[in-house]
CSV table of C-alpha atoms and ligand atoms in Angstrom, one decimal:
chain,number,residue,atom,x,y,z
U,1,MET,CA,-25.4,3.1,-12.1
U,2,GLY,CA,-23.8,5.9,-14.2
U,3,ARG,CA,-19.9,6.1,-14.4
U,4,LEU,CA,-17.1,5.3,-12.0
U,5,ILE,CA,-14.9,8.0,-11.5
U,6,VAL,CA,-11.9,7.0,-9.7
U,7,VAL,CA,-9.7,10.0,-8.1
U,8,SER,CA,-6.1,9.1,-6.7
U,9,ASN,CA,-2.9,11.5,-6.6
U,10,ARG,CA,-1.1,9.3,-9.4
U,11,VAL,CA,-2.8,8.2,-12.4
U,12,ASN,CA,-0.4,5.4,-13.9
U,13,PRO,CA,-2.4,3.1,-15.8
U,14,PRO,CA,-0.8,-0.3,-16.8
U,15,THR,CA,0.0,-1.1,-20.1
U,16,GLY,CA,-1.4,-4.4,-19.9
U,17,ARG,CA,1.2,-6.6,-21.7
U,18,GLY,CA,2.3,-7.8,-18.0
U,19,ASP,CA,5.5,-5.4,-18.4
U,20,GLU,CA,4.4,-3.0,-16.0
U,21,SER,CA,6.4,-1.8,-13.2
U,22,VAL,CA,3.5,-0.2,-11.5
U,23,GLY,CA,2.4,-1.6,-8.3
U,24,GLY,CA,-0.7,-3.4,-7.0
U,25,LEU,CA,-2.8,0.0,-6.5
U,26,ALA,CA,-2.7,1.0,-9.8
U,27,MET,CA,-3.4,-2.6,-10.9
U,28,ALA,CA,-6.5,-2.7,-8.7
U,29,LEU,CA,-7.5,0.8,-9.9
U,30,ALA,CA,-7.2,0.0,-13.6
U,31,ALA,CA,-9.3,-3.2,-13.3
U,32,ALA,CA,-12.2,-1.6,-11.1
U,33,LEU,CA,-12.5,1.0,-14.1
U,34,ARG,CA,-12.4,-1.3,-17.1
U,35,GLU,CA,-15.2,-3.3,-15.0
U,36,TYR,CA,-17.4,-0.5,-14.7
U,37,SER,CA,-16.4,1.7,-17.6
U,38,GLY,CA,-15.5,5.4,-16.3
U,39,LEU,CA,-12.6,7.6,-15.7
U,40,TRP,CA,-9.5,7.8,-13.7
U,41,PHE,CA,-8.5,11.4,-12.8
U,42,GLY,CA,-5.4,12.7,-11.0
U,43,TRP,CA,-1.9,14.0,-11.0
U,44,SER,CA,0.5,13.1,-14.2
U,45,GLY,CA,3.4,12.7,-12.2
U,46,ARG,CA,4.8,15.7,-14.1
U,47,THR,CA,5.6,19.1,-13.0
U,48,ALA,CA,5.2,22.1,-15.1
U,49,GLU,CA,6.0,25.9,-14.8
U,50,GLU,CA,2.1,26.7,-15.4
U,51,ALA,CA,-0.4,23.7,-13.9
U,52,ASP,CA,-3.9,25.4,-13.6
U,53,GLY,CA,-5.2,24.5,-17.0
U,54,PRO,CA,-7.7,21.9,-18.0
U,55,PRO,CA,-6.6,18.2,-17.9
U,56,THR,CA,-5.3,16.1,-20.6
U,57,ILE,CA,-7.4,13.3,-21.5
U,58,SER,CA,-6.6,10.0,-23.0
U,59,CYS,CA,-8.2,6.6,-23.5
U,60,ALA,CA,-5.8,3.2,-23.5
U,61,ASP,CA,-6.6,-0.3,-22.9
U,62,GLY,CA,-10.3,0.5,-21.8
U,63,VAL,CA,-9.2,3.1,-19.1
U,64,THR,CA,-10.1,6.6,-19.8
U,65,THR,CA,-7.9,8.9,-18.0
U,66,ALA,CA,-7.8,12.7,-17.1
U,67,VAL,CA,-4.4,14.2,-15.5
U,68,VAL,CA,-3.0,17.3,-14.7
U,69,ASP,CA,0.6,18.5,-13.6
U,70,LEU,CA,1.6,20.2,-10.7
U,71,ASP,CA,4.0,23.3,-10.5
U,72,GLU,CA,6.9,23.1,-8.3
U,73,GLN,CA,5.5,24.5,-5.2
U,74,ASP,CA,2.7,22.2,-5.1
U,75,PHE,CA,5.5,19.3,-5.7
U,76,ASP,CA,7.2,20.5,-2.6
U,77,GLU,CA,4.2,21.5,-0.4
U,78,TYR,CA,1.5,19.3,-1.0
U,79,TYR,CA,3.4,16.1,-2.5
U,80,ASN,CA,6.8,16.1,-0.9
U,81,GLY,CA,5.4,18.0,2.3
U,82,TYR,CA,2.0,17.2,3.5
U,83,ALA,CA,1.5,14.0,2.1
U,84,ASN,CA,5.1,12.5,2.3
U,85,LYS,CA,6.5,14.2,5.2
U,86,THR,CA,3.5,14.8,7.7
U,87,LEU,CA,0.5,12.1,6.8
U,88,TRP,CA,2.7,9.3,5.4
U,89,PRO,CA,5.1,9.2,8.7
U,90,LEU,CA,2.5,9.9,11.0
U,91,PHE,CA,-0.3,7.4,10.0
U,92,HIS,CA,2.8,4.9,10.2
U,93,TYR,CA,3.4,5.7,13.8
U,94,ARG,CA,6.7,7.5,12.6
U,95,LEU,CA,6.2,10.6,14.8
U,96,ASP,CA,10.2,11.3,15.0
U,97,LEU,CA,10.0,11.5,11.4
U,98,THR,CA,6.6,13.8,11.2
U,99,ALA,CA,7.3,17.3,10.0
U,100,TYR,CA,4.2,20.0,10.8
U,101,ASP,CA,5.0,22.8,8.6
U,102,ARG,CA,2.2,25.1,7.8
U,103,SER,CA,3.4,26.0,4.3
U,104,TYR,CA,2.7,22.0,3.7
U,105,GLY,CA,-0.9,22.2,5.0
U,106,ALA,CA,-1.8,25.2,2.9
U,107,GLY,CA,-0.3,23.3,-0.3
U,108,TYR,CA,-2.4,20.4,0.4
U,109,GLU,CA,-5.7,22.3,0.6
U,110,ARG,CA,-4.6,24.3,-2.6
U,111,VAL,CA,-4.0,21.4,-4.7
U,112,ASN,CA,-7.1,19.6,-3.5
U,113,ARG,CA,-9.3,22.5,-4.1
U,114,ARG,CA,-7.7,22.8,-7.9
U,115,PHE,CA,-8.3,19.1,-8.4
U,116,ALA,CA,-11.8,19.6,-7.2
U,117,ALA,CA,-12.5,22.8,-9.7
U,118,THR,CA,-10.7,20.8,-12.1
U,119,LEU,CA,-12.8,17.6,-12.0
U,120,ARG,CA,-16.2,19.3,-11.7
U,121,PRO,CA,-17.0,20.1,-15.2
U,122,LEU,CA,-16.3,16.3,-16.1
U,123,ILE,CA,-18.9,14.9,-13.4
U,124,GLU,CA,-22.3,14.1,-14.7
U,125,PRO,CA,-25.6,13.4,-12.5
U,126,ASP,CA,-25.3,9.4,-12.1
U,127,ASP,CA,-21.5,9.4,-11.7
U,128,LEU,CA,-20.1,7.6,-8.2
U,129,ILE,CA,-17.0,9.4,-7.4
U,130,TRP,CA,-14.4,7.4,-5.4
U,131,VAL,CA,-11.5,8.9,-4.0
U,132,HIS,CA,-8.2,7.1,-3.0
U,133,ASP,CA,-5.8,7.6,-0.3
U,134,TYR,CA,-4.6,10.0,2.1
U,135,HIS,CA,-3.4,12.4,-0.6
U,136,LEU,CA,-7.0,13.8,-1.0
U,137,ILE,CA,-8.9,13.8,2.3
U,138,PRO,CA,-10.4,17.0,1.7
U,139,LEU,CA,-11.5,16.4,-1.7
U,140,ALA,CA,-15.3,15.8,-1.1
U,141,ARG,CA,-15.4,19.0,0.9
U,142,GLU,CA,-14.4,21.0,-1.9
U,143,LEU,CA,-16.7,19.1,-4.3
U,144,ARG,CA,-19.5,19.8,-2.2
U,145,ARG,CA,-18.6,23.6,-2.1
U,146,LEU,CA,-19.0,23.3,-6.0
U,147,ASP,CA,-22.4,21.9,-5.4
U,148,VAL,CA,-21.5,18.4,-6.0
U,149,THR,CA,-24.5,16.1,-4.9
U,150,ASN,CA,-22.9,13.1,-6.4
U,151,ARG,CA,-22.2,9.7,-4.1
U,152,ILE,CA,-18.4,10.3,-3.1
U,153,GLY,CA,-16.5,7.6,-1.6
U,154,PHE,CA,-13.4,7.7,0.4
U,155,PHE,CA,-10.8,4.8,0.8
U,156,LEU,CA,-7.8,5.0,2.7
U,157,HIS,CA,-5.0,2.5,1.7
U,158,ILE,CA,-2.5,3.1,4.7
U,159,PRO,CA,-3.3,2.5,8.4
U,160,TRP,CA,-5.6,5.0,10.4
U,161,PRO,CA,-3.2,6.0,13.7
U,162,ALA,CA,-4.3,5.2,17.1
U,163,HIS,CA,-6.2,8.2,18.6
U,164,GLN,CA,-3.4,9.6,20.8
U,165,LEU,CA,-0.9,9.8,17.8
U,166,PHE,CA,-3.2,11.3,15.5
U,167,VAL,CA,-4.3,14.2,17.7
U,168,THR,CA,-0.6,15.5,17.5
U,169,LEU,CA,-1.3,16.6,14.3
U,170,PRO,CA,-2.1,20.3,13.9
U,171,GLY,CA,-5.5,20.5,12.3
U,172,HIS,CA,-6.5,17.1,13.0
U,173,ARG,CA,-10.3,17.9,13.7
U,174,LEU,CA,-10.4,19.8,10.2
U,175,LEU,CA,-9.1,16.6,8.7
U,176,VAL,CA,-11.9,14.2,10.4
U,177,GLN,CA,-14.5,16.7,9.9
U,178,ALA,CA,-13.7,16.4,6.0
U,179,MET,CA,-14.3,13.1,5.9
U,180,PHE,CA,-17.5,13.5,6.9
U,181,ASP,CA,-18.2,15.2,3.5
U,182,TYR,CA,-18.1,11.9,2.0
U,183,ASP,CA,-21.0,9.4,1.9
U,184,LEU,CA,-18.9,6.3,2.7
U,185,VAL,CA,-15.5,6.1,4.4
U,186,GLY,CA,-13.6,2.7,3.9
U,187,PHE,CA,-10.6,1.3,5.6
U,188,GLN,CA,-8.4,-1.7,5.1
U,189,THR,CA,-9.0,-3.6,8.5
U,190,PRO,CA,-11.7,-3.4,11.4
U,191,ASP,CA,-8.9,-2.0,13.5
U,192,TYR,CA,-8.3,0.9,11.4
U,193,LEU,CA,-12.0,1.5,11.3
U,194,GLN,CA,-12.1,1.0,15.3
U,195,ALA,CA,-9.2,3.8,15.7
U,196,PHE,CA,-11.3,6.3,13.5
U,197,GLU,CA,-14.4,5.7,15.4
U,198,GLU,CA,-12.6,6.4,18.9
U,199,TYR,CA,-11.4,9.5,17.4
U,200,VAL,CA,-14.8,10.6,16.2
U,201,LEU,CA,-16.6,9.6,19.5
U,202,SER,CA,-14.1,10.8,22.0
U,203,GLU,CA,-12.9,13.9,20.3
U,204,ALA,CA,-15.6,14.9,18.0
U,205,ALA,CA,-18.3,13.9,20.4
U,206,GLY,CA,-19.7,11.6,17.6
U,207,GLU,CA,-22.2,9.0,18.1
U,208,ARG,CA,-22.4,5.5,16.3
U,209,LEU,CA,-25.7,5.1,14.5
U,210,ALA,CA,-27.3,1.8,13.2
U,211,GLY,CA,-26.2,0.8,9.7
U,212,ASP,CA,-22.5,1.4,10.3
U,213,ARG,CA,-22.9,4.9,10.3
U,214,LEU,CA,-21.1,7.5,12.3
U,215,ARG,CA,-22.5,11.0,13.2
U,216,ALA,CA,-20.4,14.3,13.9
U,217,PHE,CA,-20.0,17.4,13.0
U,218,GLY,CA,-23.5,17.5,12.1
U,219,ARG,CA,-23.3,15.1,9.3
U,220,THR,CA,-23.6,11.3,8.7
U,221,VAL,CA,-21.3,8.8,7.0
U,222,ARG,CA,-21.1,5.4,6.5
U,223,THR,CA,-18.1,3.4,7.4
U,224,GLY,CA,-16.7,-0.1,6.6
U,225,ALA,CA,-13.5,-2.1,6.6
U,226,PHE,CA,-12.7,-3.2,2.9
U,227,PRO,CA,-9.8,-5.4,2.8
U,228,ILE,CA,-8.0,-4.9,-0.6
U,229,GLY,CA,-6.8,-7.9,-2.6
U,230,ILE,CA,-4.7,-8.8,-5.5
U,231,ASP,CA,-5.9,-10.0,-9.1
U,232,ALA,CA,-5.2,-13.5,-8.1
U,233,LYS,CA,-6.2,-14.6,-11.4
U,234,GLU,CA,-3.9,-12.4,-13.4
U,235,PHE,CA,-1.1,-13.2,-11.3
U,236,GLY,CA,-1.7,-17.2,-11.9
U,237,GLU,CA,-1.5,-16.0,-15.5
U,238,LEU,CA,1.6,-13.6,-15.4
U,239,LEU,CA,3.5,-16.9,-13.9
U,240,THR,CA,3.0,-19.2,-16.9
U,241,GLY,CA,4.3,-16.8,-19.1
U,242,ARG,CA,7.7,-16.8,-20.8
U,243,ARG,CA,9.3,-14.2,-19.1
U,244,ALA,CA,8.2,-15.5,-15.2
U,245,THR,CA,9.4,-18.9,-16.3
U,246,HIS,CA,12.7,-17.7,-17.4
U,247,THR,CA,13.1,-15.8,-14.5
U,248,ARG,CA,12.1,-18.7,-12.1
U,249,ASP,CA,14.8,-20.7,-13.9
U,250,VAL,CA,17.7,-17.9,-13.7
U,251,MET,CA,16.7,-17.8,-9.8
U,252,ALA,CA,16.6,-21.7,-9.2
U,253,ALA,CA,20.2,-21.9,-11.1
U,254,SER,CA,21.7,-19.2,-9.4
U,255,THR,CA,20.4,-20.7,-5.9
U,256,VAL,CA,21.4,-24.8,-6.2
U,257,PHE,CA,21.8,-26.2,-3.1
U,258,LYS,CA,20.5,-23.1,-1.3
U,259,LYS,CA,17.3,-21.9,-0.4
U,260,LEU,CA,15.9,-18.7,-1.2
U,261,ILE,CA,14.3,-16.1,1.1
U,262,VAL,CA,12.8,-13.3,-0.8
U,263,GLY,CA,11.8,-9.6,0.0
U,264,VAL,CA,10.1,-7.0,-2.5
U,265,GLU,CA,9.2,-3.6,-1.5
U,266,ARG,CA,9.6,0.4,-2.3
U,267,LEU,CA,12.6,1.5,-0.3
U,268,ASP,CA,10.6,2.8,2.5
U,269,TYR,CA,11.4,3.0,6.2
U,270,SER,CA,7.5,1.7,7.0
U,271,LYS,CA,8.5,-1.5,5.5
U,272,GLY,CA,11.0,-2.7,8.2
U,273,LEU,CA,14.0,-3.1,6.2
U,274,GLU,CA,16.5,-2.5,8.6
U,275,GLU,CA,14.8,-4.9,11.1
U,276,ARG,CA,14.6,-7.6,8.7
U,277,PHE,CA,18.2,-7.3,7.7
U,278,LEU,CA,19.5,-7.1,11.3
U,279,GLY,CA,17.1,-10.4,11.8
U,280,PHE,CA,18.8,-12.2,8.9
U,281,GLU,CA,22.2,-11.3,10.6
U,282,ARG,CA,21.2,-12.9,14.0
U,283,PHE,CA,20.0,-15.6,12.1
U,284,LEU,CA,23.2,-16.1,10.3
U,285,ALA,CA,25.1,-15.6,13.8
U,286,ASP,CA,22.9,-18.2,15.7
U,287,ASN,CA,22.6,-20.9,13.0
U,288,PRO,CA,26.2,-21.5,11.8
U,289,ASP,CA,25.2,-24.7,10.1
U,290,MET,CA,22.5,-23.5,8.0
U,291,ARG,CA,24.5,-20.4,6.6
U,292,ARG,CA,26.1,-21.5,3.4
U,293,GLU,CA,22.2,-23.1,2.7
U,294,VAL,CA,20.5,-19.5,2.4
U,295,LEU,CA,20.6,-16.6,0.2
U,296,MET,CA,18.3,-13.5,1.4
U,297,LEU,CA,17.5,-11.4,-1.9
U,298,GLN,CA,15.9,-8.2,-1.3
U,299,ILE,CA,14.4,-6.1,-3.9
U,300,ALA,CA,14.1,-2.5,-3.0
U,301,PRO,CA,13.5,-0.1,-5.6
U,302,VAL,CA,13.9,3.6,-4.8
U,303,SER,CA,11.2,6.0,-4.0
U,304,ARG,CA,10.7,9.5,-2.8
U,305,GLU,CA,14.0,10.3,-3.0
U,306,SER,CA,13.9,14.0,-2.5
U,307,VAL,CA,13.0,13.5,1.0
U,308,ASP,CA,15.6,13.2,3.5
U,309,ALA,CA,14.3,10.5,5.5
U,310,TYR,CA,14.3,8.3,2.4
U,311,GLN,CA,18.0,9.2,1.6
U,312,GLU,CA,18.5,8.2,5.3
U,313,ILE,CA,17.2,4.9,5.2
U,314,ARG,CA,18.8,4.1,1.8
U,315,ALA,CA,22.3,4.7,3.1
U,316,ARG,CA,21.6,2.7,6.1
U,317,LEU,CA,20.6,-0.2,4.2
U,318,ASP,CA,23.6,0.2,2.0
U,319,ALA,CA,25.9,-0.1,5.1
U,320,LEU,CA,23.9,-2.9,6.7
U,321,SER,CA,24.0,-5.2,3.5
U,322,GLY,CA,27.8,-4.6,3.3
U,323,ARG,CA,28.5,-5.2,6.8
U,324,ILE,CA,26.5,-8.5,6.5
U,325,ASN,CA,28.1,-9.5,3.3
U,326,GLY,CA,31.8,-8.5,4.7
U,327,GLU,CA,31.2,-10.2,7.8
U,328,TYR,CA,29.9,-13.6,6.6
U,329,ALA,CA,30.6,-13.9,2.8
U,330,ASP,CA,33.0,-16.4,1.4
U,331,ILE,CA,35.0,-16.7,-2.0
U,332,ASP,CA,32.3,-18.6,-3.6
U,333,TRP,CA,29.1,-17.4,-1.5
U,334,ASN,CA,27.5,-14.4,-0.5
U,335,PRO,CA,24.3,-14.1,2.1
U,336,VAL,CA,22.6,-11.0,1.0
U,337,ARG,CA,21.8,-9.9,-2.6
U,338,TYR,CA,20.3,-6.4,-2.3
U,339,VAL,CA,19.0,-4.8,-5.2
U,340,ASN,CA,17.7,-1.3,-5.7
U,341,LYS,CA,16.3,-1.8,-9.1
U,342,ASN,CA,12.6,-1.9,-10.5
U,343,TYR,CA,11.6,-5.5,-12.0
U,344,ARG,CA,8.8,-6.3,-14.1
U,345,ARG,CA,5.4,-7.7,-12.8
U,346,ASP,CA,5.9,-10.9,-14.6
U,347,GLU,CA,9.4,-11.3,-13.5
U,348,LEU,CA,8.5,-10.8,-9.8
U,349,ALA,CA,6.0,-13.6,-10.0
U,350,GLY,CA,8.9,-15.9,-11.2
U,351,ILE,CA,11.5,-14.5,-8.4
U,352,TYR,CA,8.5,-15.2,-5.8
U,353,ARG,CA,8.0,-19.0,-7.5
U,354,ALA,CA,11.5,-19.8,-6.8
U,355,ALA,CA,11.9,-18.4,-3.2
U,356,GLN,CA,11.1,-20.9,-0.2
U,357,VAL,CA,10.8,-18.1,2.2
U,358,GLY,CA,8.6,-14.8,1.4
U,359,LEU,CA,9.8,-12.3,4.3
U,360,VAL,CA,7.3,-9.7,4.7
U,361,THR,CA,8.1,-7.5,7.7
U,362,PRO,CA,6.6,-4.0,7.6
U,363,LEU,CA,6.8,-2.1,11.3
U,364,ARG,CA,3.3,-0.9,10.0
U,365,ASP,CA,1.2,-1.6,6.4
U,366,GLY,CA,-2.4,-0.6,5.6
U,367,MET,CA,-2.6,-4.1,3.9
U,368,ASN,CA,0.6,-5.4,1.9
U,369,LEU,CA,-0.1,-6.9,-1.2
U,370,VAL,CA,3.3,-8.4,-1.5
U,371,ALA,CA,2.5,-10.9,1.0
U,372,LYS,CA,-0.7,-11.7,-1.3
U,373,GLU,CA,1.3,-12.0,-4.2
U,374,TYR,CA,4.1,-14.4,-2.7
U,375,VAL,CA,1.1,-16.8,-1.9
U,376,ALA,CA,-0.5,-16.6,-5.1
U,377,ALA,CA,2.9,-17.5,-7.2
U,378,GLN,CA,4.0,-20.7,-4.7
U,379,ASP,CA,3.7,-24.3,-6.4
U,380,PRO,CA,0.5,-26.3,-4.6
U,381,ASP,CA,2.4,-29.1,-4.3
U,382,ASP,CA,5.8,-27.6,-2.8
U,383,PRO,CA,4.9,-24.3,-1.7
U,384,GLY,CA,7.4,-21.7,0.2
U,385,VAL,CA,6.7,-20.4,3.7
U,386,LEU,CA,5.1,-16.8,4.3
U,387,ILE,CA,6.6,-15.1,7.4
U,388,LEU,CA,4.5,-11.8,8.0
U,389,SER,CA,4.4,-8.9,10.3
U,390,ARG,CA,1.5,-8.8,12.5
U,391,PHE,CA,1.5,-4.7,11.9
U,392,ALA,CA,0.3,-5.8,8.1
U,393,GLY,CA,-3.3,-5.1,7.7
U,394,ALA,CA,-2.5,-8.4,5.7
U,395,ALA,CA,-2.1,-10.4,8.8
U,396,ASP,CA,-5.9,-10.0,9.9
U,397,GLN,CA,-6.5,-12.4,6.7
U,398,LEU,CA,-3.4,-14.3,6.4
U,399,ARG,CA,-3.3,-16.4,9.8
U,400,ASP,CA,-1.7,-19.3,8.5
U,401,ALA,CA,1.6,-17.4,8.0
U,402,LEU,CA,4.3,-17.4,10.6
U,403,LEU,CA,3.4,-14.2,12.2
U,404,ILE,CA,6.0,-12.1,13.8
U,405,ASN,CA,6.8,-8.7,15.7
U,406,PRO,CA,9.0,-7.2,13.1
U,407,ASN,CA,11.1,-5.0,15.9
U,408,SER,CA,12.4,-8.2,17.1
U,409,PRO,CA,15.6,-9.5,15.4
U,410,GLU,CA,15.2,-12.7,17.4
U,411,GLU,CA,11.6,-13.2,16.1
U,412,ILE,CA,12.9,-13.0,12.9
U,413,ALA,CA,15.5,-15.0,13.0
U,414,ASP,CA,13.7,-17.8,15.0
U,415,ALA,CA,10.8,-17.7,12.2
U,416,LEU,CA,13.5,-17.8,9.7
U,417,LYS,CA,14.7,-21.3,11.2
U,418,ARG,CA,11.5,-22.3,11.5
U,419,ALA,CA,10.2,-21.9,7.9
U,420,LEU,CA,13.7,-23.3,6.6
U,421,SER,CA,12.9,-26.4,8.3
U,422,MET,CA,9.2,-26.9,7.7
U,423,ASP,CA,8.6,-30.0,6.5
U,424,ARG,CA,6.4,-30.3,3.3
U,425,SER,CA,3.0,-31.1,4.8
U,426,GLU,CA,2.9,-28.4,7.4
U,427,ARG,CA,4.0,-26.2,3.9
U,428,ILE,CA,1.2,-27.2,1.9
U,429,ARG,CA,-1.5,-27.2,4.9
U,430,ARG,CA,-0.4,-23.4,5.6
U,431,TRP,CA,-0.2,-22.6,2.1
U,432,ARG,CA,-3.7,-23.7,1.3
U,433,ALA,CA,-5.2,-21.8,4.1
U,434,LEU,CA,-3.7,-18.7,2.9
U,435,ASN,CA,-4.4,-19.2,-0.8
U,436,GLU,CA,-7.7,-19.6,0.1
U,437,ASN,CA,-8.0,-16.3,1.1
U,438,VAL,CA,-6.0,-14.5,-1.4
U,439,GLN,CA,-8.1,-16.2,-4.0
U,440,ARG,CA,-11.4,-15.6,-2.5
U,441,GLU,CA,-10.8,-11.7,-1.1
U,442,ASP,CA,-9.4,-10.9,-4.3
U,443,VAL,CA,-9.4,-7.3,-6.0
U,444,ALA,CA,-12.9,-7.8,-7.7
U,445,ALA,CA,-14.1,-8.8,-4.1
U,446,TRP,CA,-12.8,-5.5,-2.8
U,447,ARG,CA,-14.0,-3.5,-5.6
U,448,ASP,CA,-17.5,-5.1,-5.8
U,449,ALA,CA,-18.1,-4.7,-2.0
U,450,TYR,CA,-16.8,-1.0,-2.0
U,451,VAL,CA,-19.1,0.1,-5.0
U,452,ALA,CA,-22.1,-1.8,-3.6
U,453,ALA,CA,-21.9,-0.2,-0.1
U,454,LEU,CA,-21.5,3.4,-1.7
U,455,MET,CA,-24.3,2.4,-4.1
U,456,ASP,CA,-26.3,1.7,-1.2
U,457,VAL,CA,-26.1,5.1,0.6
U,458,ALA,CA,-29.0,7.4,-0.2
U,459,PRO,CA,-28.3,10.0,-2.6
U,460,ARG,CA,-28.0,13.5,-0.9
U,461,GLU,CA,-30.7,16.3,-2.0
U,462,THR,CA,-28.2,18.9,-1.6
U,463,ALA,CA,-24.4,19.5,-1.5
U,464,LEU,CA,-23.8,21.2,1.9
U,465,ALA,CA,-26.6,19.9,4.2
U,466,SER,CA,-27.3,16.6,5.7
F,501,GDG,C1,0.0,1.3,-0.4
F,501,GDG,C2,0.0,0.6,1.1
F,501,GDG,C3,-1.5,-1.5,0.5
F,501,GDG,C4,7.4,-3.6,-5.3
F,501,GDG,N1,8.7,-3.8,-6.0
F,501,GDG,C5,8.3,-3.8,-7.5
F,501,GDG,C6,6.9,-4.0,-7.3
F,501,GDG,N2,6.6,-3.5,-6.4
F,501,GDG,C7,4.7,-3.8,-6.0
F,501,GDG,C8,4.4,-5.1,-5.4
F,501,GDG,C9,3.2,-4.5,-4.9
F,501,GDG,C10,3.3,-3.2,-5.0
F,501,GDG,O1,4.4,-2.6,-5.5
F,501,GDG,C11,3.4,-2.8,-3.5
F,501,GDG,O2,2.4,-2.7,-2.9
F,501,GDG,P1,2.2,-2.9,-1.2
F,501,GDG,O3,0.7,-3.2,-1.0
F,501,GDG,O4,2.9,-3.8,-0.6
F,501,GDG,O5,2.7,-1.6,-0.5
F,501,GDG,P2,2.5,0.3,-0.9
F,501,GDG,O6,3.1,0.4,-2.2
F,501,GDG,O7,3.2,0.8,0.0
F,501,GDG,O8,1.2,0.3,-1.2
F,501,GDG,C12,-0.4,-0.9,1.1
F,501,GDG,C13,-1.4,-0.5,-0.9
F,501,GDG,O9,-1.3,0.5,-0.8
F,501,GDG,C14,-3.0,-1.5,-1.4
F,501,GDG,O10,-4.0,-0.6,-0.9
F,501,GDG,O11,-1.6,-2.9,0.5
F,501,GDG,O12,-0.5,-1.2,2.6
F,501,GDG,O13,1.1,1.2,1.7
F,501,GDG,O14,2.0,-4.9,-6.0
F,501,GDG,O15,4.6,-6.1,-6.3
F,501,GDG,N3,6.4,-4.0,-8.7
F,501,GDG,C15,6.9,-4.3,-9.9
F,501,GDG,N4,8.5,-3.9,-9.7
F,501,GDG,C16,9.1,-3.8,-8.4
F,501,GDG,O16,10.3,-3.6,-8.7
F,501,GDG,N5,6.5,-4.1,-11.2
């Protein structure tokens, strides 16, 4: 095969020194590129007054990147607007937070057109192009308009919403039509794929064809579910590093005679943090005898701060954590430790290892890599317990976690009690099954399955017809 060109909204390659503060997606994409040698194209993360020049190209740690800046209007309309205020909340079932504004849609189209025009000269005939996530759905259409016949695949990292929800989006049909300019469209789970199919069959008079293909809008696209995993091997190595062991020891020392419950996520309303705090509060209220034996550590680095909904959730969590500590803390103990700082990946590994419970309760999540990282970090002889939302894509694979409905503080409280009192043999049995999956269905398996499926699609003769 030719090169692999990865396109994503943000390009932020890890440094490779274990001190990354980037998330799992960036690690996954960088690993894919090192394996196949290629190019990573997207936004630099910066804004500039003039942003329509050629990309800045650089190479570090085996990964070549080509990045462009956004101007202020693009940043407001495409990134904060259509991506963060329209598609993200809608795809996470938050109609109440979804903003429909024509200027956002126009900014989205404009940036996708510009990305395509800037990327076009860098594409060689045999390159495979792999586009990531909801920011860039129309990119293949724009590339086809520029006569690109290469195989182009799309992978959606977030949920695909139920049909009745999706049709509330003005222009929903055009967005789905644009997905038919790809050769392969991948989702995290069979459920999300099914929701997409349902739309295509009932709303776009589409049909299902043999070989995992769908036909609609006069075109055919191959589809599939490709659950993303973590780099379990890399994570295992991080754990043995000096920084990870030191962090684990610090956590263990600061929780002597107590059990640590840990949550780690970007501060986002989809992650169910408010409901989680309420669940923990309920646990404290229901179990006075266990109160002083536990500590909940919530790490939640702030994200998307210029969007109102994110400022609001932050204010509510500040109030809630303050209320719980105010109600239950004593002179020598407080139940919640809530930090908005970003930690290094190796420090996170040490924190997971020190925690007896991993509490992962998103209201909706495409996959959720934190659940898998928590599993990978456990001591095989004395593992902790994973409590996981049934609405995370990961619940499909991690069946041996304690699966809960994250909307119910009672269910969270009951699961906490069960996890904290679970005997060692049950913990080991559950963890082995979870870990087997995390190790087997890792990021390399995800990447290889996706790339193989994309390679398997017959190449097109022309860009626009099919
Ligand atoms: C999207 C989808 C899907 C978090 N805090 C810190 C930190 N993190 C890292 C975690 C993990 C990553 O960020 C978060 O990944 P998730 O998968 O949990 O969630 P999203 O960021 O919403 O990712 C999601 C994913 O894409 C991949 O397809 O699973 O469903 O929403 O790796 O460890 N990392 C560091 N410091 C922190 O403080 N270093």
